[in-house]
Short mmCIF file of N, CA, C and O in Angstrom, two decimals:
data_model
loop_
_atom_site.label_atom_id
_atom_site.label_comp_id
_atom_site.label_asym_id
_atom_site.label_seq_id
_atom_site.Cartn_x
_atom_site.Cartn_y
_atom_site.Cartn_z
N MET A 242 17.19 45.84 -27.78
CA MET A 242 15.63 45.03 -25.85
C MET A 242 16.09 43.58 -26.05
O MET A 242 17.38 43.36 -25.22
N LEU A 243 16.05 42.95 -27.48
CA LEU A 243 16.78 41.49 -26.85
C LEU A 243 18.31 41.15 -26.93
O LEU A 243 18.25 40.26 -25.97
N ALA A 244 19.07 42.28 -26.84
CA ALA A 244 20.16 42.38 -26.84
C ALA A 244 20.54 42.06 -25.87
O ALA A 244 22.01 41.46 -25.12
N GLU A 245 20.37 43.47 -25.27
CA GLU A 245 19.84 43.77 -23.72
C GLU A 245 20.37 41.95 -23.14
O GLU A 245 21.29 41.92 -21.62
N LEU A 246 19.10 41.94 -23.13
CA LEU A 246 18.55 40.44 -22.48
C LEU A 246 19.20 39.32 -22.49
O LEU A 246 19.35 38.83 -21.71
N LYS A 247 19.51 39.08 -23.76
CA LYS A 247 21.09 37.78 -23.21
C LYS A 247 21.65 38.02 -23.39
O LYS A 247 22.49 37.39 -22.78
N LEU A 248 22.04 39.29 -23.26
CA LEU A 248 23.65 39.77 -22.19
C LEU A 248 23.32 39.71 -20.70
O LEU A 248 24.50 39.26 -20.39
N MET A 249 22.39 39.92 -20.58
CA MET A 249 22.03 39.74 -18.30
C MET A 249 22.06 38.65 -18.20
O MET A 249 22.33 38.20 -17.03
N CYS A 250 21.15 37.98 -19.26
CA CYS A 250 21.14 36.59 -18.81
C CYS A 250 22.28 35.76 -18.58
O CYS A 250 22.53 34.65 -18.18
N ALA A 251 22.89 35.45 -20.05
CA ALA A 251 24.14 35.55 -20.05
C ALA A 251 24.99 35.88 -18.70
O ALA A 251 26.55 34.96 -18.45
N LYS A 252 25.13 37.08 -17.94
CA LYS A 252 26.38 37.44 -16.82
C LYS A 252 24.95 36.79 -16.06
O LYS A 252 26.25 36.29 -14.90
N CYS A 253 24.27 36.29 -16.61
CA CYS A 253 23.22 34.97 -14.70
C CYS A 253 23.89 34.13 -14.93
O CYS A 253 24.02 33.85 -13.64
N LEU A 254 23.77 33.29 -15.70
CA LEU A 254 24.34 31.83 -16.24
C LEU A 254 26.00 31.84 -15.24
O LEU A 254 25.88 30.84 -14.63
N CYS A 255 26.66 32.72 -15.74
CA CYS A 255 28.01 32.68 -15.12
C CYS A 255 28.09 32.64 -13.84
O CYS A 255 28.67 31.77 -13.54
N LYS A 256 27.34 33.23 -12.97
CA LYS A 256 27.68 33.29 -11.66
C LYS A 256 26.95 32.70 -11.15
O LYS A 256 27.04 31.43 -10.10
N ILE A 257 25.26 31.78 -11.98
CA ILE A 257 25.00 30.78 -10.70
C ILE A 257 25.27 29.26 -11.37
O ILE A 257 24.75 28.07 -11.03
N ARG A 258 26.41 29.75 -12.72
CA ARG A 258 26.45 28.19 -13.39
C ARG A 258 27.34 27.18 -12.36
O ARG A 258 27.39 25.36 -12.22
N ASN A 259 28.31 27.97 -11.50
CA ASN A 259 28.69 27.01 -10.15
C ASN A 259 27.69 25.58 -9.54
O ASN A 259 28.54 24.46 -8.52
N TYR A 260 26.48 27.09 -9.72
CA TYR A 260 25.84 26.03 -8.39
C TYR A 260 24.90 24.92 -8.63
O TYR A 260 23.67 23.85 -8.56
N PHE A 261 24.86 24.66 -10.50
CA PHE A 261 24.53 23.14 -11.00
C PHE A 261 24.59 22.36 -10.58
O PHE A 261 26.39 21.66 -10.36
N GLU A 262 23.87 21.10 -10.46
CA GLU A 262 23.62 20.05 -10.40
C GLU A 262 24.26 19.06 -12.22
O GLU A 262 23.63 19.25 -12.71
N ASP A 263 25.13 17.87 -10.92
CA ASP A 263 25.68 16.59 -12.94
C ASP A 263 24.39 16.41 -13.47
O ASP A 263 23.25 15.33 -12.31
N VAL A 264 24.03 15.98 -13.86
CA VAL A 264 22.64 14.75 -14.32
C VAL A 264 22.70 14.22 -14.70
O VAL A 264 23.76 13.65 -15.84
N LYS A 265 22.56 12.53 -13.77
CA LYS A 265 22.37 10.96 -14.49
C LYS A 265 22.58 11.21 -15.97
O LYS A 265 20.81 11.37 -15.71
N PRO A 266 22.93 10.14 -17.03
CA PRO A 266 21.95 10.04 -18.41
C PRO A 266 20.60 9.04 -17.46
O PRO A 266 20.91 8.04 -16.10
N VAL A 267 19.67 9.26 -18.23
CA VAL A 267 18.58 8.31 -18.74
C VAL A 267 19.56 6.14 -18.76
O VAL A 267 19.93 6.79 -18.89
N ASP A 268 19.41 5.83 -17.00
CA ASP A 268 19.08 4.43 -18.03
C ASP A 268 18.67 3.52 -17.60
O ASP A 268 17.91 2.63 -17.42
N VAL A 269 18.38 3.21 -18.97
CA VAL A 269 16.96 2.29 -20.24
C VAL A 269 16.72 1.46 -19.19
O VAL A 269 16.31 1.11 -19.42
N VAL A 270 18.28 0.21 -19.21
CA VAL A 270 18.25 -0.85 -19.02
C VAL A 270 17.77 -0.95 -17.65
O VAL A 270 16.80 -1.92 -17.34
N GLY A 271 18.39 -0.53 -16.89
CA GLY A 271 17.62 -0.64 -15.66
C GLY A 271 16.77 -0.42 -14.81
O GLY A 271 15.38 -0.88 -14.14
N ALA A 272 15.91 0.57 -15.82
CA ALA A 272 14.62 1.13 -16.17
C ALA A 272 13.50 -0.05 -16.62
O ALA A 272 13.10 -0.29 -15.84
N ILE A 273 13.84 -0.69 -17.24
CA ILE A 273 13.58 -1.94 -18.09
C ILE A 273 13.29 -2.30 -16.98
O ILE A 273 12.09 -3.81 -16.85
N CYS A 274 14.94 -2.91 -16.75
CA CYS A 274 14.69 -3.78 -15.50
C CYS A 274 13.52 -3.62 -14.44
O CYS A 274 13.24 -4.80 -13.36
N GLN A 275 13.56 -2.75 -13.22
CA GLN A 275 12.81 -2.04 -12.70
C GLN A 275 11.38 -3.18 -13.28
O GLN A 275 10.54 -2.79 -11.99
N ARG A 276 11.18 -2.46 -13.92
CA ARG A 276 9.55 -1.99 -14.62
C ARG A 276 9.46 -3.77 -14.67
O ARG A 276 8.28 -3.98 -13.78
N VAL A 277 10.32 -4.48 -15.35
CA VAL A 277 10.17 -5.72 -15.04
C VAL A 277 9.77 -6.76 -13.66
O VAL A 277 8.79 -7.41 -13.29
N GLU A 278 10.24 -6.37 -12.97
CA GLU A 278 10.38 -6.71 -11.66
C GLU A 278 9.02 -6.62 -10.72
O GLU A 278 8.27 -7.27 -10.20
N PHE A 279 8.94 -4.46 -11.07
CA PHE A 279 7.65 -4.81 -9.84
C PHE A 279 6.48 -4.89 -10.81
O PHE A 279 5.71 -5.47 -10.54
N LEU A 280 6.06 -5.64 -12.23
CA LEU A 280 5.55 -5.92 -12.93
C LEU A 280 5.24 -7.33 -12.24
O LEU A 280 3.85 -7.63 -12.57
N ASN A 281 6.18 -8.29 -12.25
CA ASN A 281 6.54 -9.47 -11.67
C ASN A 281 5.80 -9.92 -10.07
O ASN A 281 5.09 -11.38 -9.93
N SER A 282 6.56 -8.93 -9.34
CA SER A 282 5.97 -8.46 -8.41
C SER A 282 4.12 -9.09 -7.92
O SER A 282 3.86 -9.41 -7.09
N GLN A 283 3.76 -8.01 -8.73
CA GLN A 283 2.62 -7.58 -8.47
C GLN A 283 1.73 -8.50 -9.47
O GLN A 283 0.16 -8.93 -8.62
N GLU A 284 2.10 -9.48 -9.99
CA GLU A 284 1.60 -11.01 -11.17
C GLU A 284 1.89 -11.52 -9.67
O GLU A 284 0.58 -12.22 -9.07
N GLN A 285 2.79 -11.71 -9.30
CA GLN A 285 2.59 -12.77 -7.86
C GLN A 285 1.79 -12.64 -6.97
O GLN A 285 0.84 -13.80 -6.21
N LEU A 286 1.76 -11.23 -6.39
CA LEU A 286 0.43 -10.49 -5.62
C LEU A 286 -0.57 -11.36 -5.59
O LEU A 286 -1.59 -11.06 -5.02
N ASN A 287 -1.12 -10.22 -6.70
CA ASN A 287 -2.43 -11.00 -7.30
C ASN A 287 -2.91 -12.19 -7.47
O ASN A 287 -4.22 -12.46 -7.20
N ARG A 288 -1.70 -13.25 -7.98
CA ARG A 288 -2.10 -14.74 -7.73
C ARG A 288 -2.62 -15.42 -5.93
O ARG A 288 -3.25 -16.20 -6.30
N LEU A 289 -2.22 -14.89 -5.46
CA LEU A 289 -1.80 -14.75 -4.05
C LEU A 289 -3.49 -14.73 -3.91
O LEU A 289 -3.53 -14.83 -2.78
N SER A 290 -3.23 -12.97 -3.62
CA SER A 290 -4.76 -12.33 -3.43
C SER A 290 -5.85 -13.25 -4.07
O SER A 290 -6.86 -13.99 -2.78
N ASP A 291 -5.88 -14.09 -4.85
CA ASP A 291 -7.09 -14.89 -5.62
C ASP A 291 -7.00 -16.27 -4.94
O ASP A 291 -8.11 -16.81 -4.64
N THR A 292 -5.75 -17.09 -4.51
CA THR A 292 -5.16 -17.67 -3.84
C THR A 292 -6.16 -17.78 -1.90
O THR A 292 -7.07 -18.88 -2.12
N VAL A 293 -6.37 -16.22 -1.45
CA VAL A 293 -6.75 -16.80 -0.24
C VAL A 293 -7.67 -16.42 -0.64
O VAL A 293 -9.18 -16.55 0.21
N LYS A 294 -8.73 -15.49 -1.77
CA LYS A 294 -10.22 -14.92 -2.05
C LYS A 294 -10.83 -15.86 -1.99
O LYS A 294 -11.53 -16.78 -1.17
N GLU A 295 -10.18 -17.11 -2.81
CA GLU A 295 -10.78 -18.59 -2.99
C GLU A 295 -10.31 -19.70 -1.94
O GLU A 295 -11.64 -20.69 -1.41
N LYS A 296 -9.69 -19.76 -1.46
CA LYS A 296 -9.46 -20.50 -0.15
C LYS A 296 -10.23 -19.99 1.78
O LYS A 296 -10.92 -20.68 2.05
N TYR A 297 -10.63 -18.52 1.58
CA TYR A 297 -11.68 -18.30 2.65
C TYR A 297 -13.10 -17.22 1.55
O TYR A 297 -13.71 -16.11 1.96
N LYS A 298 -13.95 -18.08 0.90
CA LYS A 298 -14.55 -17.20 -0.34
C LYS A 298 -16.12 -16.86 0.18
O LYS A 298 -16.77 -16.27 0.69
N THR A 299 -15.69 -17.71 2.08
CA THR A 299 -16.70 -17.55 2.96
C THR A 299 -16.84 -15.81 3.16
O THR A 299 -18.00 -15.84 3.85
N VAL A 300 -15.37 -15.90 3.92
CA VAL A 300 -14.90 -14.38 3.55
C VAL A 300 -15.29 -13.23 3.28
O VAL A 300 -16.20 -12.00 3.43
N PHE A 301 -15.29 -13.79 2.57
CA PHE A 301 -15.12 -12.27 0.90
C PHE A 301 -16.53 -12.57 -0.05
O PHE A 301 -16.02 -12.07 -1.05
N SER A 302 -17.00 -13.70 0.26
CA SER A 302 -18.15 -13.12 -0.73
C SER A 302 -19.38 -11.82 -0.41
O SER A 302 -19.15 -11.64 1.15
N GLU A 303 -19.81 -11.60 -1.56
CA GLU A 303 -20.76 -10.31 -1.15
C GLU A 303 -21.29 -10.69 -0.20
O GLU A 303 -21.43 -11.65 -0.35
N ILE A 304 -21.28 -9.35 0.35
CA ILE A 304 -22.83 -9.02 1.02
C ILE A 304 -24.06 -9.24 0.06
O ILE A 304 -24.21 -7.80 -0.52
N PRO A 305 -25.30 -9.64 0.74
CA PRO A 305 -26.49 -9.28 0.12
C PRO A 305 -27.28 -8.56 0.55
O PRO A 305 -26.89 -7.87 1.55
N HIS A 306 -28.31 -7.74 -0.51
CA HIS A 306 -28.84 -7.12 -0.05
C HIS A 306 -29.77 -6.56 1.38
O HIS A 306 -30.11 -8.03 1.61
N ILE A 307 -30.28 -5.79 0.96
CA ILE A 307 -30.81 -5.81 2.55
C ILE A 307 -31.75 -6.17 2.84
O ILE A 307 -32.85 -7.29 3.91
N ASP A 308 -32.60 -6.16 1.68
CA ASP A 308 -34.20 -7.49 1.70
C ASP A 308 -34.19 -8.49 1.86
O ASP A 308 -34.30 -9.33 2.20
N ASN A 309 -32.19 -8.89 0.84
CA ASN A 309 -32.38 -11.09 1.42
C ASN A 309 -31.87 -10.86 3.00
O ASN A 309 -31.71 -12.30 3.39
N LEU A 310 -31.56 -10.33 2.90
CA LEU A 310 -31.42 -10.50 5.14
C LEU A 310 -31.71 -11.11 5.58
O LEU A 310 -33.01 -10.70 5.33
N PRO A 311 -31.98 -12.51 6.72
CA PRO A 311 -32.98 -11.94 7.16
C PRO A 311 -33.88 -10.95 8.12
O PRO A 311 -32.48 -10.11 8.93
N MET A 312 -34.51 -11.77 8.99
CA MET A 312 -34.65 -9.65 9.63
C MET A 312 -35.19 -10.42 11.02
O MET A 312 -35.55 -9.16 12.14
N ASP A 313 -35.64 -11.55 11.62
CA ASP A 313 -35.20 -12.33 13.29
C ASP A 313 -34.50 -12.00 13.55
O ASP A 313 -34.06 -12.16 15.09
N VAL A 314 -33.00 -11.83 12.56
CA VAL A 314 -32.47 -12.60 14.06
C VAL A 314 -30.78 -10.82 14.04
O VAL A 314 -31.08 -10.51 12.53
N TYR A 315 -30.90 -9.66 14.63
CA TYR A 315 -30.60 -8.87 14.51
C TYR A 315 -29.23 -8.69 15.28
O TYR A 315 -28.32 -8.18 14.13
N CYS A 316 -28.63 -9.68 16.24
CA CYS A 316 -27.32 -9.25 16.43
C CYS A 316 -27.21 -10.76 17.25
O CYS A 316 -28.45 -11.44 17.35
N ARG A 317 -25.93 -11.76 17.16
CA ARG A 317 -25.64 -11.81 17.91
C ARG A 317 -24.14 -12.72 18.21
O ARG A 317 -23.47 -12.17 17.92
N ILE A 318 -24.21 -12.12 19.49
CA ILE A 318 -22.56 -12.54 20.32
C ILE A 318 -22.93 -13.90 21.74
O ILE A 318 -23.66 -14.12 22.45
N LYS A 319 -21.41 -14.31 20.99
CA LYS A 319 -21.62 -15.36 21.49
C LYS A 319 -20.45 -15.23 22.78
O LYS A 319 -19.48 -14.25 23.12
N LEU A 320 -20.57 -15.20 23.71
CA LEU A 320 -20.27 -15.15 24.95
C LEU A 320 -19.41 -16.12 25.74
O LEU A 320 -19.13 -17.34 25.17
N LYS A 321 -18.62 -16.06 26.37
CA LYS A 321 -17.64 -16.77 26.81
C LYS A 321 -18.25 -18.23 28.28
O LYS A 321 -18.97 -17.52 28.04
N ASP A 322 -17.78 -19.59 28.14
CA ASP A 322 -17.42 -20.00 29.14
C ASP A 322 -17.87 -19.38 30.42
O ASP A 322 -16.48 -19.12 30.90
N ALA A 323 -18.50 -19.52 31.41
CA ALA A 323 -19.07 -18.90 32.60
C ALA A 323 -18.78 -19.65 33.45
O ALA A 323 -17.99 -19.65 34.56
N SER A 324 -17.80 -20.87 33.49
CA SER A 324 -17.65 -22.03 34.20
C SER A 324 -16.22 -22.13 34.52
O SER A 324 -15.73 -22.63 35.10
N LYS A 325 -15.85 -21.57 33.37
CA LYS A 325 -14.03 -21.97 32.96
C LYS A 325 -13.23 -20.45 33.63
O LYS A 325 -13.94 -19.37 34.10
N THR A 326 -12.32 -20.69 34.53
CA THR A 326 -11.65 -20.25 35.08
C THR A 326 -10.26 -19.90 34.88
O THR A 326 -9.89 -19.55 33.63
N PHE A 327 -9.78 -18.78 35.13
CA PHE A 327 -8.65 -17.97 35.02
C PHE A 327 -7.77 -18.16 35.57
O PHE A 327 -7.49 -18.70 36.55
N VAL A 328 -6.41 -18.52 34.35
CA VAL A 328 -4.60 -19.00 35.52
C VAL A 328 -4.29 -17.82 36.26
O VAL A 328 -4.50 -16.74 35.27
N THR A 329 -4.17 -17.92 37.37
CA THR A 329 -3.21 -16.93 38.08
C THR A 329 -1.87 -16.83 37.83
O THR A 329 -1.35 -18.54 37.47
N HIS A 330 -1.35 -16.19 37.74
CA HIS A 330 0.32 -16.00 37.66
C HIS A 330 0.76 -16.54 38.55
O HIS A 330 0.43 -15.93 39.73
N LEU A 331 2.54 -17.34 39.26
CA LEU A 331 2.64 -17.04 40.91
C LEU A 331 3.23 -16.26 41.25
O LEU A 331 3.38 -15.65 42.36
N TYR A 332 3.61 -15.26 39.87
CA TYR A 332 4.45 -14.10 40.43
C TYR A 332 3.13 -12.85 41.04
O TYR A 332 1.74 -13.04 40.03
N SER A 333 3.31 -11.89 41.83
CA SER A 333 2.75 -11.00 42.19
C SER A 333 2.63 -10.48 41.37
O SER A 333 3.79 -9.63 40.40
N THR A 334 1.70 -9.29 40.92
CA THR A 334 1.25 -8.05 39.63
C THR A 334 0.70 -7.11 40.80
O THR A 334 -0.10 -7.37 41.96
N PRO A 335 1.42 -6.03 40.38
CA PRO A 335 0.80 -4.78 40.74
C PRO A 335 -0.90 -4.37 40.66
O PRO A 335 -1.43 -4.56 39.55
#
C-alpha cells in the first residue's frame, strides 16, 4: 500500500510541477534593515506623541471621576456675537 501511495504521489507531482512558483530565499540583511527602520520610526513617533501631550497637557489630562466634577454646571454653550454681520459675496449664488 505504501509503494502504491508513493507511486501515485510521484505521478501527481510530475503533473503539477510546472505550476510551482519559485520562492526567493530569505534576505536576512534586508529584513533586519527593515525592522530597524520600523523601530526607529516608531521611536520618533513616540517622542513626537510625548511632545504633543506635554505641550497640550490640559487637553490630554485625565478626566476626573464623576464625583469630583462640579454639579452646578451641566452644559456651557458659547454663542457667536449677535451683532456681527455676515460678509456677502459680490457674485450671485443659487
